[in-house]
XYZ file of C-alpha atoms in Angstrom:
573
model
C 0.000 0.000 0.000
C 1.607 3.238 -1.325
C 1.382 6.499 0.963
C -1.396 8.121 -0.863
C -3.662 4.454 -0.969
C -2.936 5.189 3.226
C -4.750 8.440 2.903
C -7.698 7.513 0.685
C -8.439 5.175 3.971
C -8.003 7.480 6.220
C -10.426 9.806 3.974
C -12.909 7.041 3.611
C -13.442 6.371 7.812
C -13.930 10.223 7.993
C -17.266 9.984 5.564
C -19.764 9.426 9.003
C -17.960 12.925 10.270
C -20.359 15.160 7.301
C -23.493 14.288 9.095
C -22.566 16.253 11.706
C -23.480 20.207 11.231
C -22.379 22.834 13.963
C -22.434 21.694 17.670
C -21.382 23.325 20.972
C -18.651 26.188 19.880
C -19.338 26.213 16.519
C -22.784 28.248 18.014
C -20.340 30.636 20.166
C -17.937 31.024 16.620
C -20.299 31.480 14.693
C -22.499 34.133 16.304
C -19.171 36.001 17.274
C -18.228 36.360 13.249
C -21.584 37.211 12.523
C -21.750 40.073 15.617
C -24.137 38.627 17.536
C -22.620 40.043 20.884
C -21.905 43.714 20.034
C -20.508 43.676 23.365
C -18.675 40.465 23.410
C -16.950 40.037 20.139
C -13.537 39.163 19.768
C -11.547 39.879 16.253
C -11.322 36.933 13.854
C -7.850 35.666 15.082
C -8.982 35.198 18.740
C -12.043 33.332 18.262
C -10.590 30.819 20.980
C -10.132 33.697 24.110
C -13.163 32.728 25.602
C -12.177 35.623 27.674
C -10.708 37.785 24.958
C -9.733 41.368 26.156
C -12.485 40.938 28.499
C -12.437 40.178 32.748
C -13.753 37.848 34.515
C -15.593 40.392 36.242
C -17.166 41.822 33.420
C -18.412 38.749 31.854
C -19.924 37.891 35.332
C -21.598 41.371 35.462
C -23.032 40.889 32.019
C -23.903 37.586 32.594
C -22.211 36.104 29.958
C -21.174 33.821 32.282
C -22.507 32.044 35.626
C -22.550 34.093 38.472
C -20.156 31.250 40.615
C -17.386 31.610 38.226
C -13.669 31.924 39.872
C -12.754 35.082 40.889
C -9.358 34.392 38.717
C -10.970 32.812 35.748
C -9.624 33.081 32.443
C -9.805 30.723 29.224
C -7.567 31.958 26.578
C -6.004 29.426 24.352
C -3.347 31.082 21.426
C -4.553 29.790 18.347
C -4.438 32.662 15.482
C -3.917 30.462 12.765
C -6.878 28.486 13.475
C -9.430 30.775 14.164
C -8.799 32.413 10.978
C -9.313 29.268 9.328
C -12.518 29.211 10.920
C -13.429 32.862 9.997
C -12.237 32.326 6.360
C -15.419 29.362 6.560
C -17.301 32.160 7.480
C -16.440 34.857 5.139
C -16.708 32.340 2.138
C -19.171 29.851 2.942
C -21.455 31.531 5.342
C -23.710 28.943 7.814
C -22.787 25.795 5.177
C -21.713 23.290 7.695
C -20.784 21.091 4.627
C -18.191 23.462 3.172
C -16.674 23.726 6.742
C -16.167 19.461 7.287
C -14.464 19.859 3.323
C -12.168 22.799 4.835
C -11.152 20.165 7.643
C -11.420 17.132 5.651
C -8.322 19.006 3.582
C -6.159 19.452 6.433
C -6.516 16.017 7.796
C -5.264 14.360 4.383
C -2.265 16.927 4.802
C -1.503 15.980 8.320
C -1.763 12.170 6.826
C 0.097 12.540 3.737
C 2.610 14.494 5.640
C 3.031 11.604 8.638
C 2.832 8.977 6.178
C 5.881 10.139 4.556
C 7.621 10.103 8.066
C 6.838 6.543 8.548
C 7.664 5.580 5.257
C 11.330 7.352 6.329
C 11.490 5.687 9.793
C 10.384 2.382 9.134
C 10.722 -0.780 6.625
C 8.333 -1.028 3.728
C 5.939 -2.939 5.459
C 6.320 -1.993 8.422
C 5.396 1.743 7.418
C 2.410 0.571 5.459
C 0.795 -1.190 8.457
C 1.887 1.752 10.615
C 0.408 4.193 8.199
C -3.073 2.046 8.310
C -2.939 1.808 12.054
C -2.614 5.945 11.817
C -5.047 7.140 9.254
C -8.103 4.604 11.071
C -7.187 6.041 14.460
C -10.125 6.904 15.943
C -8.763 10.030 17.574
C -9.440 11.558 14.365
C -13.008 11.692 14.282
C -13.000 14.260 16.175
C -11.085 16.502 14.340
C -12.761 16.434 11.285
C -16.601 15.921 12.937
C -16.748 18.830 15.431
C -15.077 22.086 13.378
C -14.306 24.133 16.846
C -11.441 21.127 17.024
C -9.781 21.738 13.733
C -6.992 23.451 15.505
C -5.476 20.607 16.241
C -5.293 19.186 12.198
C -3.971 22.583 11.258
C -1.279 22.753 14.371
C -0.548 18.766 13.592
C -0.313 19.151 9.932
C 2.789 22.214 10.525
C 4.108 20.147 13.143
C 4.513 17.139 11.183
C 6.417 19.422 8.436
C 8.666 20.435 10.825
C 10.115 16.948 11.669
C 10.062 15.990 8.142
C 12.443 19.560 7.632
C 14.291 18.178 10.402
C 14.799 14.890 10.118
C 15.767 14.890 6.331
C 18.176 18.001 7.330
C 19.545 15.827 10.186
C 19.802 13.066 7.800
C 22.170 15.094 5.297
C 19.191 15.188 2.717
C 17.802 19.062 2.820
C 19.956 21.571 3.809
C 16.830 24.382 3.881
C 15.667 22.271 6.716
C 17.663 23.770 9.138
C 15.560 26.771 8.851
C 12.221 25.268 7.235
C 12.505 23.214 10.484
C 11.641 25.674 13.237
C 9.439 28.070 10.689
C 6.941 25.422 10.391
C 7.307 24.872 14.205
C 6.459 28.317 14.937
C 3.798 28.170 12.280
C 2.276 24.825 14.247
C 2.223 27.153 17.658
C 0.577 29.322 15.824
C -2.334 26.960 15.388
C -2.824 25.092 18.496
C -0.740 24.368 21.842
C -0.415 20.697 20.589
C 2.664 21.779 18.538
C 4.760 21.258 21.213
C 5.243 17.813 21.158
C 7.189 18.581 17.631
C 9.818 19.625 20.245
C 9.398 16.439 22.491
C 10.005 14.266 19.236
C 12.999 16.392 18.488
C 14.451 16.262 21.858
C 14.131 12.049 21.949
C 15.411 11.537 18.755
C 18.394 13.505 19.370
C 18.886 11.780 22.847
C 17.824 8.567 21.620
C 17.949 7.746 18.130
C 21.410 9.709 16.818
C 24.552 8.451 17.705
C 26.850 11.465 17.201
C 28.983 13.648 19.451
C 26.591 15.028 22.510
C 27.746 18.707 21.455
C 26.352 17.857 18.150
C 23.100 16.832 18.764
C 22.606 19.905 21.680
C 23.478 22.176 18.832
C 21.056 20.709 16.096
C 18.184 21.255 18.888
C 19.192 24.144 19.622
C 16.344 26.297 17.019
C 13.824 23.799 18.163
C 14.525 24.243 21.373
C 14.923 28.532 20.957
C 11.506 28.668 19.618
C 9.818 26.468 22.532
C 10.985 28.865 24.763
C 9.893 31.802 23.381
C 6.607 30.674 23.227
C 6.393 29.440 26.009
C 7.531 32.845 27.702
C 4.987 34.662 25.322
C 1.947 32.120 26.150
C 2.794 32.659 30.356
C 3.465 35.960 30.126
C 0.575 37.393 27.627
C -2.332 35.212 30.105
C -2.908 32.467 27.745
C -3.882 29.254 29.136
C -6.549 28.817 31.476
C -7.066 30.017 35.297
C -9.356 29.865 37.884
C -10.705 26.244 36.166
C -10.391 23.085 37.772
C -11.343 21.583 34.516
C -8.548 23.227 32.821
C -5.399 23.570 34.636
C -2.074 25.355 33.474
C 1.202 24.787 34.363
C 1.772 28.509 34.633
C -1.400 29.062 37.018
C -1.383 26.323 39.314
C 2.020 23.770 38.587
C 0.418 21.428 41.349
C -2.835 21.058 40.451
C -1.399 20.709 36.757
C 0.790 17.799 38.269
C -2.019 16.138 39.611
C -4.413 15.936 36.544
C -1.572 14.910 34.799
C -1.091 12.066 36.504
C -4.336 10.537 35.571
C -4.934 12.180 32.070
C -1.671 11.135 30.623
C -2.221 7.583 30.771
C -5.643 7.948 30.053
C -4.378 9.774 26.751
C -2.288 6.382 26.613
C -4.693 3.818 26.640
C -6.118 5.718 23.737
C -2.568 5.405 21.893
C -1.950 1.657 23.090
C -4.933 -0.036 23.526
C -7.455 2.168 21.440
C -9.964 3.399 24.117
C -11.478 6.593 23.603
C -9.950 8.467 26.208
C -13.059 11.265 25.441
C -15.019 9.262 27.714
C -12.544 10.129 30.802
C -14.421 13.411 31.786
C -17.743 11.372 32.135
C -16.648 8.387 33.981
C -16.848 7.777 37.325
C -13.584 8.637 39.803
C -12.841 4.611 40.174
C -13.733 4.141 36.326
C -11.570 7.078 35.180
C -8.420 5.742 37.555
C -9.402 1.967 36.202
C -8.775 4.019 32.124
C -5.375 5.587 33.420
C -4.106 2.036 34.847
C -5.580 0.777 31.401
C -3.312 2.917 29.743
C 0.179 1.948 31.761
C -0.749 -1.922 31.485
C -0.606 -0.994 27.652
C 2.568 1.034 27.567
C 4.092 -1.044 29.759
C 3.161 -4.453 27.872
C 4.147 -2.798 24.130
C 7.263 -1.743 25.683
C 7.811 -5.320 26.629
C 7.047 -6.268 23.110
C 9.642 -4.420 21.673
C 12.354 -5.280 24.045
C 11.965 -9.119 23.686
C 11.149 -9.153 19.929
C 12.849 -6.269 17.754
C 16.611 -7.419 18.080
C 17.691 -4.958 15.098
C 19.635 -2.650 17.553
C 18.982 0.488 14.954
C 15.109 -0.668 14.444
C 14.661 -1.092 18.307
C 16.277 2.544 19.224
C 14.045 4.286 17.122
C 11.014 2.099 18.569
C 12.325 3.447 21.603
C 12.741 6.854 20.334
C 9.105 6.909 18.876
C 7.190 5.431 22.139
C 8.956 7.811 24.577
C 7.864 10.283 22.001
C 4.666 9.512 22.142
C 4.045 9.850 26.075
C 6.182 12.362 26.628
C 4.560 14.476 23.836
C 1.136 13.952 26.055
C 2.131 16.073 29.010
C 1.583 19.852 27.359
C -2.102 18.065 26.755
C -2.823 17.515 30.117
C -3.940 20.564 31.171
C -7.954 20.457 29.161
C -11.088 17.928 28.586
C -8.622 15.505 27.100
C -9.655 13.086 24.091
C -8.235 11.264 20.659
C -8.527 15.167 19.143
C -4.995 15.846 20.969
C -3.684 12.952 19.366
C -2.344 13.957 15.941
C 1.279 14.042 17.001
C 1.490 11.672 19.928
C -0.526 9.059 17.917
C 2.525 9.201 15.033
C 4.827 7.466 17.332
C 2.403 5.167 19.027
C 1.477 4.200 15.199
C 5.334 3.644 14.551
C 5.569 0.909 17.124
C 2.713 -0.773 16.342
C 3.356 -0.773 13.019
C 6.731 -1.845 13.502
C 5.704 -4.831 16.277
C 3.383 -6.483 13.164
C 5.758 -6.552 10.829
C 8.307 -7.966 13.660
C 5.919 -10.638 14.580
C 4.502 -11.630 11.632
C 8.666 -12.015 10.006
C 8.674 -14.268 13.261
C 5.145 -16.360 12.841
C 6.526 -17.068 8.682
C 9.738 -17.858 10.369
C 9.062 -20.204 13.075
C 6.437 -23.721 13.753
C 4.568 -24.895 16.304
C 3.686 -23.178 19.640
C 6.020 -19.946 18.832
C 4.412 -19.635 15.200
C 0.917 -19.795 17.309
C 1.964 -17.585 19.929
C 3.169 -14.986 17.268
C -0.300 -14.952 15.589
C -1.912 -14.461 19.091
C 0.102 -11.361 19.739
C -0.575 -10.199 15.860
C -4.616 -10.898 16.427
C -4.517 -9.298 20.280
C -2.812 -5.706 18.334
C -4.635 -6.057 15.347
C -8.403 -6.404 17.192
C -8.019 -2.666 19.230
C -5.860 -0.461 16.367
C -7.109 -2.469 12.877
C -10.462 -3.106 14.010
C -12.238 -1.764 17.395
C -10.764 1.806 16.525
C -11.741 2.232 13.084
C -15.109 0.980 14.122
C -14.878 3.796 16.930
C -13.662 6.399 14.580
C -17.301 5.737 12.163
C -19.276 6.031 15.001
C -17.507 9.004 17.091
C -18.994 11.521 14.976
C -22.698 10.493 16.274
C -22.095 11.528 19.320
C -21.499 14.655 17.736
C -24.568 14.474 15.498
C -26.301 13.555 18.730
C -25.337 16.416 20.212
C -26.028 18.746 17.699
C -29.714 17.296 17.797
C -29.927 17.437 21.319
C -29.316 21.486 20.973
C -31.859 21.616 18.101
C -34.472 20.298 20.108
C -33.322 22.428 23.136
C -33.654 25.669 21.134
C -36.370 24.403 19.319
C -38.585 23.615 22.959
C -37.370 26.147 25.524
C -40.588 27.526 26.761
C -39.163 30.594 26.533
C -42.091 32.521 24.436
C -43.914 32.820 27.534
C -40.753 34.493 29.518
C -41.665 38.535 30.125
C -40.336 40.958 27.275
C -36.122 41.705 27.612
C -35.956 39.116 30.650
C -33.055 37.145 31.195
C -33.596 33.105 31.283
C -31.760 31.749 34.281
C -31.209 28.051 33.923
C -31.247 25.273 37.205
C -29.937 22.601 37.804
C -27.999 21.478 34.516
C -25.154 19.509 34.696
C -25.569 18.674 31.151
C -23.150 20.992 29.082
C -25.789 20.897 26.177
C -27.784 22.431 28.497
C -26.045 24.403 31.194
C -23.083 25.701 28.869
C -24.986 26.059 24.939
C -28.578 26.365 25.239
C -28.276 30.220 25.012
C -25.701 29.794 21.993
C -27.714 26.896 20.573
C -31.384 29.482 20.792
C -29.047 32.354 19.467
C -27.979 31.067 16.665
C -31.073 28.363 15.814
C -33.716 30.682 16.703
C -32.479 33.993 17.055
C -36.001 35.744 16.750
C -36.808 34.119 20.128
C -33.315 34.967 21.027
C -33.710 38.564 20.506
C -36.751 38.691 23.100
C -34.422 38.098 25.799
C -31.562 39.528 27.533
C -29.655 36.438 27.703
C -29.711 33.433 28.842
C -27.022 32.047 31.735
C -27.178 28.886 34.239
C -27.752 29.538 37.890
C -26.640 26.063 38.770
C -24.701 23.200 36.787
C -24.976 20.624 39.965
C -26.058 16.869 39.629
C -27.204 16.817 42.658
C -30.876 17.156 43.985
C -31.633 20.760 44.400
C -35.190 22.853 46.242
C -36.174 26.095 44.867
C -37.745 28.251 47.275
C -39.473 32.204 47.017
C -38.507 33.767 50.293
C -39.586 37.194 48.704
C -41.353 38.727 45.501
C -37.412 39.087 44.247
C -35.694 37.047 46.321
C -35.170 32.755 46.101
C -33.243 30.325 47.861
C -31.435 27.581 46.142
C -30.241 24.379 48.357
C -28.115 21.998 47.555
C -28.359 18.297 48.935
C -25.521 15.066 48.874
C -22.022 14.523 48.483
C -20.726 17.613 47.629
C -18.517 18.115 44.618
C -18.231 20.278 41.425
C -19.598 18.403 38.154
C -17.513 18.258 35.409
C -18.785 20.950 33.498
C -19.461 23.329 36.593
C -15.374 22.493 37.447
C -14.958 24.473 34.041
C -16.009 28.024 35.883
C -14.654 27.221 39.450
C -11.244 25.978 41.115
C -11.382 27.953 44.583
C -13.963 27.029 47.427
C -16.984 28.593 47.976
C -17.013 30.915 51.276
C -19.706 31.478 53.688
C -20.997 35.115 53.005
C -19.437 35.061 49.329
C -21.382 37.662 47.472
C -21.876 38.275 43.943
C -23.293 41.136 41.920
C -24.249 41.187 38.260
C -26.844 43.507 36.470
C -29.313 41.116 36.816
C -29.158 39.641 40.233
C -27.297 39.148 43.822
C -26.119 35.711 45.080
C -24.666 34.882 48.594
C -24.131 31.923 50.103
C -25.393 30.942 52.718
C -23.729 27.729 53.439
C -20.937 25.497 51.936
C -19.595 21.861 51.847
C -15.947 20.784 51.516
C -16.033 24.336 49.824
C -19.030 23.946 47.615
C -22.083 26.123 47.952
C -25.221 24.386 49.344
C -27.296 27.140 49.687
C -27.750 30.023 47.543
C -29.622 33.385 48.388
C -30.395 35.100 44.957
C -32.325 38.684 44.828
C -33.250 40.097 41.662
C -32.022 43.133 40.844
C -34.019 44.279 38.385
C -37.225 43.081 39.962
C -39.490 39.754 39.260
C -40.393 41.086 35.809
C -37.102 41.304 34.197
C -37.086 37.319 35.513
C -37.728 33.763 33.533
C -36.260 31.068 35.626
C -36.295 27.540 33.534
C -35.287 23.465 34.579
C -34.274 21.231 32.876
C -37.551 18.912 32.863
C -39.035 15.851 30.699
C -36.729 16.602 27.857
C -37.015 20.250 27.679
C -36.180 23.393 29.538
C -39.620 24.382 30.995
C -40.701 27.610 32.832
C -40.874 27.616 36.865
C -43.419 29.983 38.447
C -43.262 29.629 42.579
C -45.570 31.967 44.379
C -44.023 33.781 47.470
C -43.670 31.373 50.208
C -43.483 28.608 47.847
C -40.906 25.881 47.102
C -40.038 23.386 44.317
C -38.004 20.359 44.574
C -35.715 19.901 41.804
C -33.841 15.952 41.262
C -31.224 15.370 39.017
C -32.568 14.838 35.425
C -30.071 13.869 33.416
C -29.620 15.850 29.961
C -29.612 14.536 26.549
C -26.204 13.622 26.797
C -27.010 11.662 30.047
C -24.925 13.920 32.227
């Protein structure tokens, strides 16, 4: 199978990704290139600042977002490149979800022609062709392609994989222009998404690991690579990028510890994705003893390819650069640690993974042709137990990843479509309870903007009051004024840990324009009982739950009270 024959497979498993439309930030994108928030808009190369030029204080006051949101919040990722790919959709293609999958669809058979013509450098002939397979059917692609807010990390993965082709063949005696070609298309990668940096993990390990020349040498080849990481990543602490004030996403630069910890977990949860094909998307939604059972998932997997490689590969050339291209591909994980992780992060990471792999086949099937008996069966088993996750579970994955998408994306339609919002008073703002349910909680007011922006435009906005799973009472203590309690284990969901990282406080106060919030009491430094008065006075007020499948309008008299169980959203969250 020839490099391009690769690609046309990898093209064919993304076909289930066009019946997906716009989902989740696609609505916030979109409605900021069209000037939807006249407010709230940042320019077309900072369409991922969530914060933009903005503060945390501001975006509270204007209710933009929930009134509980970390005094140091900020989510800012540095992705230029990207977001004007995004606004070029825009410009040229208006709401045509269709032309924006083609846009991504292009860079994804970049990133794999690009990779494939690595592999086909590192490895034997067919070695690189059932590495190349086990790449292009990954089913950390899906996402990539299916949900267009992710593109980033095609466009930062297809400039990254440029720059170690520059380097390598430069390295390699075969380009001089890749000494500089090298770290342009590096920079060019960080200029696209954070995920670039593992082209300077892979550059670092094959220096260390694969070349064999003088230490001084090697340190000095680096040396751009290495120059260019650390501007940027002096530029990306020092200009507020990355995310603060989130326990959901943690940066090294805002809280090194906490970053530790979720690293931890999330990097061998990113592993089992690479070694034993798991979706690793699933992490944020699992259970705490599910989640750690992933992340052990993942070292068994490392630990056992590793193990592979050490008792099989005896070319000592062959097995260095297996070693070079597995370290790569966990080390290269780390800088991902810090967000919702999943297969989207992959594109780099999963090169090296798909190296090995690739490279343990060909080993053991030269072995099974070579040998009789027990050790010719034993070779097949090992063949059959990597072929059933990468050559068959994961493609299988990557077709039907994109539903969840397109379920999504359904699930907002219907949201927008069914919000009982017509009978809200004139210029109100909808507060939403409980919620936990991002299609819910975090897009509802995105997905009715942009899906149904005449009953949009009757409204001030639209913001949660609570994401909790937990069971919740609603009770009017006044004509403006409501109590909100708060009942079992205390914790943050996973989509509430998005807004918060430091505990509640007993007498914490909040003001917006529309309301006042102070709690009244907390748990293990979560709120269990809110006191909310209206600023603006009952009128101004349309308070909604989440309730048989729709978010439905809650009227209390004074004196009233309303209990409020978890209902799970259409995502089941």
């Amino acid at each position: 199978m020839r490099r391009w024959s690769a690609v046309c497979v990898g093209v064919l498993f993304c076909v289930t990704a066009f019946t997906v439309g716009f989902a989740n930030d696609d609505f916030v994108h979109r409605l900021w290139l069209e000037g939807a928030f006249a407010d709230y808009t940042p320019p077309p190369h900072a369409l991922y600042e969530f914060t933009g030029s903005r503060t945390r204080d501001w975006l509270v006051a204007h209710e933009y977002v929930p009134w509980f949101t970390d005094p140091n919040w900020s989510l800012r990722f540095f992705r230029p490149l990207s977001s004007y790919s995004l606004a070029l959709d825009h410009w040229l293609f208006g709401r045509s979800a269709l032309a924006a999958h083609m846009h991504s669809l292009l860079w994804f058979v970049a990133l794999a022609a690009t990779v494939t013509t690595l592999l086909r450098r590192w490895l034997p002939q067919r070695a690189s062709t059932l590495a190349s397979l086990v790449y292009v059917v990954a089913s950390g692609h899906a996402t990539g392609v299916a949900w267009v807010a992710s593109r980033h990390v095609l466009v930062g993965g297809t400039f990254g994989a440029l720059a170690l082709l520059c380097y390598v063949r430069s390295r390699e005696g075969e380009s001089r222009p890749g000494r500089w070609a090298a770290p342009l298309f590096f920079a060019i990668a960080l200029c696209a998404s954070e995920i670039g940096l593992g082209v300077a993990v892979f550059v670092v390990l094959y220096e260390l690991i694969e070349r064999c020349d003088a230490l001084r040498v090697r340190l000095r080849a680096a040396l751009p690579i290495t120059l260019v990481s650390l501007v940027y990543l002096i530029f990306y602490a020092s200009a507020g990028y990355g995310a603060r004030g989130s326990a959901a996403y943690l940066s090294p630069f805002g809280n090194s510890l906490a970053f530790a910890a979720a690293a931890g977990t999330r990097v061998p949860q990113l592993a089992a994705e690479l070694y034993a094909a798991v979706p690793s998307m699933v992490s944020s939604t699992l259970p705490l003893a599910a989640a750690l059972a992933l992340a052990g998932l993942g070292v068994l997997a490392t630990g056992a390819t590793a193990l592979l490689v050490r008792l099989y590969q005896t070319d000592a050339a062959l097995a260095r650069r297996y070693w070079f291209l597995g370290a790569a591909s966990i080390v290269s994980l780390v800088p991902l640690a810090g967000g919702f992780i999943g297969g989207r992060m992959l594109p780099l990471a999963s090169m090296g993974a798909a190296a090995v792999i690739g490279g343990l086949l060909d080993t053991l099937l030269a072995r099974a042709g070579a040998a009789s008996g027990l050790r010719r069966f034993g070779s097949y088993a090992i063949v059959a137990a990597l072929c059933l996750p990468h050559l068959v579970l994961s493609p299988l994955a990557r077709l039907g990843l994109p539903f969840a998408f397109r379920q999504m994306e359904q699930a907002e339609q219907a949201i927008a479509a069914h919000a009982e919002v017509d009978g809200c008073p004139a210029r109100s703002t909808v507060y939403t309870l409980p919620g936990s349910d991002p299609t819910v909680s975090m897009y509802s007011g995105v997905a009715l903007g942009f899906l149904q922006p005449q009953r949009m435009q009757q409204l001030r906005g639209l913001v949660a009051l609570s994401m909790t799973a937990r069971e919740q009472k609603l009770e009017r203590t006044g004509d403006d004024t409501f109590e909100l309690s708060t009942f079992g284990p205390a914790a943050l969901s996973p989509f509430e840990a998005v807004y918060r990282q430091a505990p509640a406080r007993l007498g914490d106060t909040v003001r917006t324009n529309g309301l006042t919030a102070e709690v009244l009491a907390e748990q293990g430094g979560v709120a269990t009982r809110v006191r909310f008065r209206f600023t603006r006075g009952a009128e101004a007020v349309c308070l909604m739950r989440w309730h048989r499948g729709a978010l439905r309008r809650i009227q209390l008299a004074r004196g009233s009270s309303l209990a409020l169980p978890h209902e799970p959203g259409p995502m089941g969250l």
